[in-house]
Amino acid sequence: MCYIFILLFTLSAYDLVAQNKLIHVYVALCDNEFQGIVPVPESIGDGTKPSTNLYWGAGYGVYHFFNRKSQDWTLIEVPESQNPLVLARALFKHCEKDIYLLADAYEGQYIQDCTEDFLRSANGQYPDSVMVNGQPLVFGGGADLLAYVGHNGLMDFEVEMTYKPVNLADQKEVMILGCYSKSYFAEEIKKADALPLLWTTHLMAPEAYTLHSAIEWWVYNESGKEIEERAAQVYHQYQKCGIRGARNLFATGF
């Protein structure tokens, strides 16, 4: 009986972990010195300081927005990363669903590493385990949804990636919030056998309200076109750019 109980407990724990959906967000910290961007104020453009960085700790940064402005996500842990290029990370849980979101802030000068790690994960490589309640949750290539936020580094450098074949059922969904991401990332995403759920066609501000809205509709199983529209709506709300321009900015699929 003891062995049966242990087996049932183990299977139950495994099923619990298996039911979780996982999101991994790769954030390349804004960096005036090492990235080909229009310079921003020094306080938010220092790629070594995530706490004040435009894409992490500032008002519309990923960490600050999900932690302070979202009613849908709860910060449950600030785990340490084994990757020395990741200066900060945060683990959130959705308030209504068994969905976890891990966000990683890469030092700005290592934007190429951040981009390549994102692409590896989109291909189902680069697993990254985080313990939650004694159980490992496998992010990176084990996540269901991968997102990239920051400057589009592919405008400045090329990547040389090795991809593995991916079964249709194992394809990852991706969101890429950076300028002209569809044009620059399309070839790599095709090679990675990933599914582009949301990316961009023009210049954009990759701030967290767009990511937050897009992910929220992904959580509730909305279609790519619906997520595209929701992203446009919230982008117009914050940027006051006109809904037509916002709709032309976002795209889903190839």
PDB file of C-alpha atoms in Angstrom:
ATOM      1  CA  MET A   1       0.000   0.000   0.000  1.00  0.00           C
ATOM      2  CA  CYS A   2       2.863   2.347   0.828  1.00  0.00           C
ATOM      3  CA  TYR A   3       4.382   1.860  -2.624  1.00  0.00           C
ATOM      4  CA  ILE A   4       1.003   2.465  -4.268  1.00  0.00           C
ATOM      5  CA  PHE A   5       0.566   5.697  -2.316  1.00  0.00           C
ATOM      6  CA  ILE A   6       3.997   6.937  -3.295  1.00  0.00           C
ATOM      7  CA  LEU A   7       3.344   6.099  -6.944  1.00  0.00           C
ATOM      8  CA  LEU A   8      -0.019   7.855  -6.928  1.00  0.00           C
ATOM      9  CA  PHE A   9       1.466  10.906  -5.246  1.00  0.00           C
ATOM     10  CA  THR A  10       4.278  11.051  -7.792  1.00  0.00           C
ATOM     11  CA  LEU A  11       1.897  10.751 -10.717  1.00  0.00           C
ATOM     12  CA  SER A  12      -0.381  13.382  -9.209  1.00  0.00           C
ATOM     13  CA  ALA A  13       2.512  15.822  -8.837  1.00  0.00           C
ATOM     14  CA  TYR A  14       3.640  15.100 -12.382  1.00  0.00           C
ATOM     15  CA  ASP A  15       0.134  15.708 -13.732  1.00  0.00           C
ATOM     16  CA  LEU A  16      -0.039  19.000 -11.849  1.00  0.00           C
ATOM     17  CA  VAL A  17       3.195  20.194 -13.407  1.00  0.00           C
ATOM     18  CA  ALA A  18       2.176  18.910 -16.834  1.00  0.00           C
ATOM     19  CA  GLN A  19      -1.053  20.922 -16.716  1.00  0.00           C
ATOM     20  CA  ASN A  20       0.759  24.216 -16.217  1.00  0.00           C
ATOM     21  CA  LYS A  21       1.252  26.422 -19.242  1.00  0.00           C
ATOM     22  CA  LEU A  22       4.557  28.256 -19.301  1.00  0.00           C
ATOM     23  CA  ILE A  23       5.642  31.579 -20.814  1.00  0.00           C
ATOM     24  CA  HIS A  24       9.237  32.755 -21.039  1.00  0.00           C
ATOM     25  CA  VAL A  25       9.951  36.408 -21.811  1.00  0.00           C
ATOM     26  CA  TYR A  26      13.429  37.439 -22.973  1.00  0.00           C
ATOM     27  CA  VAL A  27      14.155  41.109 -22.335  1.00  0.00           C
ATOM     28  CA  ALA A  28      17.240  42.783 -23.826  1.00  0.00           C
ATOM     29  CA  LEU A  29      17.828  45.735 -21.520  1.00  0.00           C
ATOM     30  CA  CYS A  30      17.913  49.071 -23.320  1.00  0.00           C
ATOM     31  CA  ASP A  31      21.500  50.202 -23.789  1.00  0.00           C
ATOM     32  CA  ASN A  32      22.649  53.549 -25.213  1.00  0.00           C
ATOM     33  CA  GLU A  33      26.254  52.418 -25.523  1.00  0.00           C
ATOM     34  CA  PHE A  34      26.023  48.977 -27.066  1.00  0.00           C
ATOM     35  CA  GLN A  35      22.800  49.015 -29.104  1.00  0.00           C
ATOM     36  CA  GLY A  36      22.001  50.805 -32.362  1.00  0.00           C
ATOM     37  CA  ILE A  37      19.184  52.859 -30.886  1.00  0.00           C
ATOM     38  CA  VAL A  38      18.252  56.513 -30.718  1.00  0.00           C
ATOM     39  CA  PRO A  39      19.716  57.420 -27.300  1.00  0.00           C
ATOM     40  CA  VAL A  40      17.291  57.669 -24.395  1.00  0.00           C
ATOM     41  CA  PRO A  41      17.894  59.402 -21.027  1.00  0.00           C
ATOM     42  CA  GLU A  42      20.857  57.861 -19.230  1.00  0.00           C
ATOM     43  CA  SER A  43      18.772  56.724 -16.259  1.00  0.00           C
ATOM     44  CA  ILE A  44      16.694  54.366 -18.424  1.00  0.00           C
ATOM     45  CA  GLY A  45      19.314  53.555 -21.057  1.00  0.00           C
ATOM     46  CA  ASP A  46      21.951  51.926 -18.846  1.00  0.00           C
ATOM     47  CA  GLY A  47      22.002  48.272 -19.832  1.00  0.00           C
ATOM     48  CA  THR A  48      23.656  47.255 -16.559  1.00  0.00           C
ATOM     49  CA  LYS A  49      20.889  48.578 -14.289  1.00  0.00           C
ATOM     50  CA  PRO A  50      17.641  46.608 -14.658  1.00  0.00           C
ATOM     51  CA  SER A  51      15.943  48.403 -11.755  1.00  0.00           C
ATOM     52  CA  THR A  52      15.656  51.635 -13.758  1.00  0.00           C
ATOM     53  CA  ASN A  53      15.921  50.303 -17.304  1.00  0.00           C
ATOM     54  CA  LEU A  54      13.369  51.317 -19.903  1.00  0.00           C
ATOM     55  CA  TYR A  55      12.409  47.717 -20.674  1.00  0.00           C
ATOM     56  CA  TRP A  56      12.499  46.285 -17.137  1.00  0.00           C
ATOM     57  CA  GLY A  57      12.193  48.509 -14.074  1.00  0.00           C
ATOM     58  CA  ALA A  58      10.824  51.732 -15.561  1.00  0.00           C
ATOM     59  CA  GLY A  59       7.089  52.440 -15.528  1.00  0.00           C
ATOM     60  CA  TYR A  60       6.326  50.478 -18.704  1.00  0.00           C
ATOM     61  CA  GLY A  61       9.114  47.935 -18.280  1.00  0.00           C
ATOM     62  CA  VAL A  62       8.203  44.263 -18.111  1.00  0.00           C
ATOM     63  CA  TYR A  63       9.006  43.748 -14.437  1.00  0.00           C
ATOM     64  CA  HIS A  64       7.427  46.952 -13.196  1.00  0.00           C
ATOM     65  CA  PHE A  65       4.295  46.641 -15.306  1.00  0.00           C
ATOM     66  CA  PHE A  66       3.519  43.014 -14.457  1.00  0.00           C
ATOM     67  CA  ASN A  67       4.411  43.506 -10.792  1.00  0.00           C
ATOM     68  CA  ARG A  68       2.872  46.905 -10.078  1.00  0.00           C
ATOM     69  CA  LYS A  69       0.241  47.639 -12.721  1.00  0.00           C
ATOM     70  CA  SER A  70      -1.263  44.263 -13.543  1.00  0.00           C
ATOM     71  CA  GLN A  71      -4.239  42.765 -11.751  1.00  0.00           C
ATOM     72  CA  ASP A  72      -3.829  39.525 -13.693  1.00  0.00           C
ATOM     73  CA  TRP A  73      -0.380  38.414 -12.519  1.00  0.00           C
ATOM     74  CA  THR A  74       1.227  37.905  -9.112  1.00  0.00           C
ATOM     75  CA  LEU A  75       4.973  37.938  -8.468  1.00  0.00           C
ATOM     76  CA  ILE A  76       5.761  34.710  -6.638  1.00  0.00           C
ATOM     77  CA  GLU A  77       9.545  34.584  -6.745  1.00  0.00           C
ATOM     78  CA  VAL A  78      12.695  36.368  -7.871  1.00  0.00           C
ATOM     79  CA  PRO A  79      14.810  33.313  -8.716  1.00  0.00           C
ATOM     80  CA  GLU A  80      18.513  33.406  -9.434  1.00  0.00           C
ATOM     81  CA  SER A  81      19.727  32.657 -12.931  1.00  0.00           C
ATOM     82  CA  GLN A  82      22.694  30.430 -13.671  1.00  0.00           C
ATOM     83  CA  ASN A  83      23.325  32.593 -16.723  1.00  0.00           C
ATOM     84  CA  PRO A  84      25.703  35.459 -15.776  1.00  0.00           C
ATOM     85  CA  LEU A  85      24.335  37.565 -18.640  1.00  0.00           C
ATOM     86  CA  VAL A  86      20.895  37.668 -16.973  1.00  0.00           C
ATOM     87  CA  LEU A  87      20.974  40.488 -14.437  1.00  0.00           C
ATOM     88  CA  ALA A  88      17.444  40.014 -13.100  1.00  0.00           C
ATOM     89  CA  ARG A  89      14.587  37.589 -13.424  1.00  0.00           C
ATOM     90  CA  ALA A  90      11.072  37.369 -12.094  1.00  0.00           C
ATOM     91  CA  LEU A  91       8.545  34.548 -11.878  1.00  0.00           C
ATOM     92  CA  PHE A  92       4.835  35.415 -12.040  1.00  0.00           C
ATOM     93  CA  LYS A  93       1.693  33.302 -11.784  1.00  0.00           C
ATOM     94  CA  HIS A  94      -1.583  34.150 -13.428  1.00  0.00           C
ATOM     95  CA  CYS A  95      -4.288  34.998 -10.901  1.00  0.00           C
ATOM     96  CA  GLU A  96      -6.935  32.757 -12.475  1.00  0.00           C
ATOM     97  CA  LYS A  97      -5.094  30.167 -14.551  1.00  0.00           C
ATOM     98  CA  ASP A  98      -2.340  27.614 -13.900  1.00  0.00           C
ATOM     99  CA  ILE A  99       0.036  29.631 -16.040  1.00  0.00           C
ATOM    100  CA  TYR A 100       3.502  30.787 -15.040  1.00  0.00           C
ATOM    101  CA  LEU A 101       5.550  33.520 -16.664  1.00  0.00           C
ATOM    102  CA  LEU A 102       9.316  33.798 -16.283  1.00  0.00           C
ATOM    103  CA  ALA A 103      10.940  37.047 -17.415  1.00  0.00           C
ATOM    104  CA  ASP A 104      14.702  37.416 -17.861  1.00  0.00           C
ATOM    105  CA  ALA A 105      16.571  40.723 -18.154  1.00  0.00           C
ATOM    106  CA  TYR A 106      19.786  40.397 -20.181  1.00  0.00           C
ATOM    107  CA  GLU A 107      22.545  42.945 -19.783  1.00  0.00           C
ATOM    108  CA  GLY A 108      22.212  45.346 -22.710  1.00  0.00           C
ATOM    109  CA  GLN A 109      25.584  44.687 -24.323  1.00  0.00           C
ATOM    110  CA  TYR A 110      24.680  40.996 -24.614  1.00  0.00           C
ATOM    111  CA  ILE A 111      21.638  41.574 -26.784  1.00  0.00           C
ATOM    112  CA  GLN A 112      22.927  39.059 -29.329  1.00  0.00           C
ATOM    113  CA  ASP A 113      23.089  36.358 -26.655  1.00  0.00           C
ATOM    114  CA  CYS A 114      19.566  37.253 -25.581  1.00  0.00           C
ATOM    115  CA  THR A 115      18.336  37.024 -29.169  1.00  0.00           C
ATOM    116  CA  GLU A 116      20.058  33.695 -29.764  1.00  0.00           C
ATOM    117  CA  ASP A 117      18.752  32.208 -26.507  1.00  0.00           C
ATOM    118  CA  PHE A 118      15.251  33.285 -27.508  1.00  0.00           C
ATOM    119  CA  LEU A 119      15.628  31.645 -30.935  1.00  0.00           C
ATOM    120  CA  ARG A 120      16.990  28.425 -29.422  1.00  0.00           C
ATOM    121  CA  SER A 121      14.015  28.283 -27.080  1.00  0.00           C
ATOM    122  CA  ALA A 122      11.644  28.940 -29.980  1.00  0.00           C
ATOM    123  CA  ASN A 123      13.142  25.810 -31.527  1.00  0.00           C
ATOM    124  CA  GLY A 124      12.554  23.757 -28.379  1.00  0.00           C
ATOM    125  CA  GLN A 125      16.183  23.937 -27.252  1.00  0.00           C
ATOM    126  CA  TYR A 126      17.766  25.585 -24.205  1.00  0.00           C
ATOM    127  CA  PRO A 127      15.618  24.211 -21.330  1.00  0.00           C
ATOM    128  CA  ASP A 128      15.704  26.266 -18.135  1.00  0.00           C
ATOM    129  CA  SER A 129      14.243  24.729 -14.963  1.00  0.00           C
ATOM    130  CA  VAL A 130      12.836  26.732 -12.074  1.00  0.00           C
ATOM    131  CA  MET A 131      11.607  25.022  -8.907  1.00  0.00           C
ATOM    132  CA  VAL A 132       8.087  25.916  -7.786  1.00  0.00           C
ATOM    133  CA  ASN A 133       6.626  24.197  -4.712  1.00  0.00           C
ATOM    134  CA  GLY A 134       9.272  21.522  -5.002  1.00  0.00           C
ATOM    135  CA  GLN A 135       8.498  20.792  -8.635  1.00  0.00           C
ATOM    136  CA  PRO A 136      10.566  21.810 -11.672  1.00  0.00           C
ATOM    137  CA  LEU A 137       8.929  24.004 -14.284  1.00  0.00           C
ATOM    138  CA  VAL A 138      10.914  23.887 -17.522  1.00  0.00           C
ATOM    139  CA  PHE A 139      11.026  27.230 -19.268  1.00  0.00           C
ATOM    140  CA  GLY A 140      13.238  28.127 -22.221  1.00  0.00           C
ATOM    141  CA  GLY A 141      12.691  25.419 -24.811  1.00  0.00           C
ATOM    142  CA  GLY A 142      10.159  23.768 -22.499  1.00  0.00           C
ATOM    143  CA  ALA A 143       7.816  26.759 -22.457  1.00  0.00           C
ATOM    144  CA  ASP A 144       4.625  26.972 -24.501  1.00  0.00           C
ATOM    145  CA  LEU A 145       5.019  30.629 -25.464  1.00  0.00           C
ATOM    146  CA  LEU A 146       8.273  32.530 -25.984  1.00  0.00           C
ATOM    147  CA  ALA A 147       8.445  36.311 -26.196  1.00  0.00           C
ATOM    148  CA  TYR A 148      11.230  38.751 -27.026  1.00  0.00           C
ATOM    149  CA  VAL A 149      11.113  42.387 -25.901  1.00  0.00           C
ATOM    150  CA  GLY A 150      13.612  45.091 -26.775  1.00  0.00           C
ATOM    151  CA  HIS A 151      15.668  46.573 -29.582  1.00  0.00           C
ATOM    152  CA  ASN A 152      15.649  44.488 -32.764  1.00  0.00           C
ATOM    153  CA  GLY A 153      19.260  43.426 -32.691  1.00  0.00           C
ATOM    154  CA  LEU A 154      18.998  41.700 -36.052  1.00  0.00           C
ATOM    155  CA  MET A 155      19.101  45.187 -37.540  1.00  0.00           C
ATOM    156  CA  ASP A 156      22.699  45.393 -36.257  1.00  0.00           C
ATOM    157  CA  PHE A 157      24.093  41.852 -36.341  1.00  0.00           C
ATOM    158  CA  GLU A 158      23.565  38.409 -37.849  1.00  0.00           C
ATOM    159  CA  VAL A 159      23.082  35.167 -35.968  1.00  0.00           C
ATOM    160  CA  GLU A 160      24.399  31.742 -36.882  1.00  0.00           C
ATOM    161  CA  MET A 161      21.991  29.249 -35.400  1.00  0.00           C
ATOM    162  CA  THR A 162      21.738  25.465 -35.502  1.00  0.00           C
ATOM    163  CA  TYR A 163      18.133  24.319 -35.368  1.00  0.00           C
ATOM    164  CA  LYS A 164      16.670  20.869 -34.813  1.00  0.00           C
ATOM    165  CA  PRO A 165      13.641  19.367 -36.590  1.00  0.00           C
ATOM    166  CA  VAL A 166      10.394  20.003 -34.705  1.00  0.00           C
ATOM    167  CA  ASN A 167       7.253  17.892 -34.784  1.00  0.00           C
ATOM    168  CA  LEU A 168       4.087  19.758 -35.671  1.00  0.00           C
ATOM    169  CA  ALA A 169       2.604  19.118 -32.229  1.00  0.00           C
ATOM    170  CA  ASP A 170       5.696  20.531 -30.525  1.00  0.00           C
ATOM    171  CA  GLN A 171       5.897  23.870 -32.332  1.00  0.00           C
ATOM    172  CA  LYS A 172       6.303  26.877 -30.063  1.00  0.00           C
ATOM    173  CA  GLU A 173       4.314  30.080 -30.326  1.00  0.00           C
ATOM    174  CA  VAL A 174       6.321  33.301 -30.262  1.00  0.00           C
ATOM    175  CA  MET A 175       5.797  37.039 -29.840  1.00  0.00           C
ATOM    176  CA  ILE A 176       8.520  39.468 -30.923  1.00  0.00           C
ATOM    177  CA  LEU A 177       8.095  43.068 -29.809  1.00  0.00           C
ATOM    178  CA  GLY A 178      10.801  45.171 -31.437  1.00  0.00           C
ATOM    179  CA  CYS A 179      11.010  47.363 -34.528  1.00  0.00           C
ATOM    180  CA  TYR A 180      10.311  45.633 -37.863  1.00  0.00           C
ATOM    181  CA  SER A 181      10.472  42.235 -36.186  1.00  0.00           C
ATOM    182  CA  LYS A 182       8.530  40.414 -38.902  1.00  0.00           C
ATOM    183  CA  SER A 183      10.954  41.490 -41.621  1.00  0.00           C
ATOM    184  CA  TYR A 184      14.094  40.699 -39.662  1.00  0.00           C
ATOM    185  CA  PHE A 185      13.039  37.585 -37.733  1.00  0.00           C
ATOM    186  CA  ALA A 186      10.961  35.761 -40.342  1.00  0.00           C
ATOM    187  CA  GLU A 187      13.786  33.648 -41.747  1.00  0.00           C
ATOM    188  CA  GLU A 188      15.004  32.515 -38.327  1.00  0.00           C
ATOM    189  CA  ILE A 189      11.507  31.783 -37.022  1.00  0.00           C
ATOM    190  CA  LYS A 190      10.819  29.634 -40.080  1.00  0.00           C
ATOM    191  CA  LYS A 191      14.063  27.746 -39.544  1.00  0.00           C
ATOM    192  CA  ALA A 192      13.145  27.268 -35.896  1.00  0.00           C
ATOM    193  CA  ASP A 193       9.757  25.790 -36.909  1.00  0.00           C
ATOM    194  CA  ALA A 194       8.042  28.242 -34.561  1.00  0.00           C
ATOM    195  CA  LEU A 195       4.652  29.910 -34.923  1.00  0.00           C
ATOM    196  CA  PRO A 196       4.656  33.739 -34.982  1.00  0.00           C
ATOM    197  CA  LEU A 197       1.665  34.770 -32.934  1.00  0.00           C
ATOM    198  CA  LEU A 198       2.502  38.478 -32.834  1.00  0.00           C
ATOM    199  CA  TRP A 199       5.234  40.626 -34.377  1.00  0.00           C
ATOM    200  CA  THR A 200       5.656  44.031 -35.969  1.00  0.00           C
ATOM    201  CA  THR A 201       5.950  45.653 -39.390  1.00  0.00           C
ATOM    202  CA  HIS A 202       7.282  49.118 -38.474  1.00  0.00           C
ATOM    203  CA  LEU A 203       9.065  51.079 -35.766  1.00  0.00           C
ATOM    204  CA  MET A 204       7.525  50.606 -32.332  1.00  0.00           C
ATOM    205  CA  ALA A 205       8.030  51.186 -28.615  1.00  0.00           C
ATOM    206  CA  PRO A 206       8.346  47.675 -27.109  1.00  0.00           C
ATOM    207  CA  GLU A 207       6.762  48.578 -23.796  1.00  0.00           C
ATOM    208  CA  ALA A 208       5.066  46.079 -21.540  1.00  0.00           C
ATOM    209  CA  TYR A 209       1.426  47.081 -21.978  1.00  0.00           C
ATOM    210  CA  THR A 210       1.433  45.516 -25.456  1.00  0.00           C
ATOM    211  CA  LEU A 211       3.032  42.312 -24.196  1.00  0.00           C
ATOM    212  CA  HIS A 212       0.653  42.184 -21.238  1.00  0.00           C
ATOM    213  CA  SER A 213      -2.450  42.567 -23.385  1.00  0.00           C
ATOM    214  CA  ALA A 214      -1.292  40.072 -26.010  1.00  0.00           C
ATOM    215  CA  ILE A 215      -0.422  37.456 -23.402  1.00  0.00           C
ATOM    216  CA  GLU A 216      -3.706  37.950 -21.594  1.00  0.00           C
ATOM    217  CA  TRP A 217      -5.644  37.082 -24.732  1.00  0.00           C
ATOM    218  CA  TRP A 218      -3.332  34.125 -25.354  1.00  0.00           C
ATOM    219  CA  VAL A 219      -4.189  32.934 -21.840  1.00  0.00           C
ATOM    220  CA  TYR A 220      -7.846  32.802 -22.826  1.00  0.00           C
ATOM    221  CA  ASN A 221      -7.109  30.975 -26.096  1.00  0.00           C
ATOM    222  CA  GLU A 222      -7.949  33.818 -28.470  1.00  0.00           C
ATOM    223  CA  SER A 223      -6.882  33.544 -32.104  1.00  0.00           C
ATOM    224  CA  GLY A 224      -3.821  35.226 -33.576  1.00  0.00           C
ATOM    225  CA  LYS A 225      -6.012  37.796 -35.338  1.00  0.00           C
ATOM    226  CA  GLU A 226      -7.790  38.626 -32.089  1.00  0.00           C
ATOM    227  CA  ILE A 227      -4.468  39.004 -30.276  1.00  0.00           C
ATOM    228  CA  GLU A 228      -3.227  41.225 -33.102  1.00  0.00           C
ATOM    229  CA  GLU A 229      -6.287  43.466 -32.711  1.00  0.00           C
ATOM    230  CA  ARG A 230      -5.969  43.615 -28.926  1.00  0.00           C
ATOM    231  CA  ALA A 231      -2.321  44.587 -29.256  1.00  0.00           C
ATOM    232  CA  ALA A 232      -3.261  47.373 -31.667  1.00  0.00           C
ATOM    233  CA  GLN A 233      -5.985  48.658 -29.354  1.00  0.00           C
ATOM    234  CA  VAL A 234      -3.758  48.890 -26.296  1.00  0.00           C
ATOM    235  CA  TYR A 235      -0.852  50.329 -28.277  1.00  0.00           C
ATOM    236  CA  HIS A 236      -3.078  53.105 -29.576  1.00  0.00           C
ATOM    237  CA  GLN A 237      -4.413  53.658 -26.053  1.00  0.00           C
ATOM    238  CA  TYR A 238      -0.940  54.366 -24.686  1.00  0.00           C
ATOM    239  CA  GLN A 239       0.801  55.841 -27.726  1.00  0.00           C
ATOM    240  CA  LYS A 240      -2.119  57.907 -29.129  1.00  0.00           C
ATOM    241  CA  CYS A 241      -0.888  56.957 -32.600  1.00  0.00           C
ATOM    242  CA  GLY A 242      -4.271  56.351 -34.232  1.00  0.00           C
ATOM    243  CA  ILE A 243      -5.938  52.964 -34.401  1.00  0.00           C
ATOM    244  CA  ARG A 244      -5.294  52.590 -38.137  1.00  0.00           C
ATOM    245  CA  GLY A 245      -1.563  53.067 -37.642  1.00  0.00           C
ATOM    246  CA  ALA A 246      -1.573  50.684 -34.684  1.00  0.00           C
ATOM    247  CA  ARG A 247      -3.385  48.023 -36.701  1.00  0.00           C
ATOM    248  CA  ASN A 248      -0.834  48.369 -39.497  1.00  0.00           C
ATOM    249  CA  LEU A 249       1.968  47.934 -36.957  1.00  0.00           C
ATOM    250  CA  PHE A 250       1.089  44.445 -35.735  1.00  0.00           C
ATOM    251  CA  ALA A 251       0.817  41.168 -37.625  1.00  0.00           C
ATOM    252  CA  THR A 252       0.241  37.510 -36.861  1.00  0.00           C
ATOM    253  CA  GLY A 253       1.534  34.545 -38.848  1.00  0.00           C
ATOM    254  CA  PHE A 254       3.852  34.603 -41.835  1.00  0.00           C
TER     255      PHE A 254
END
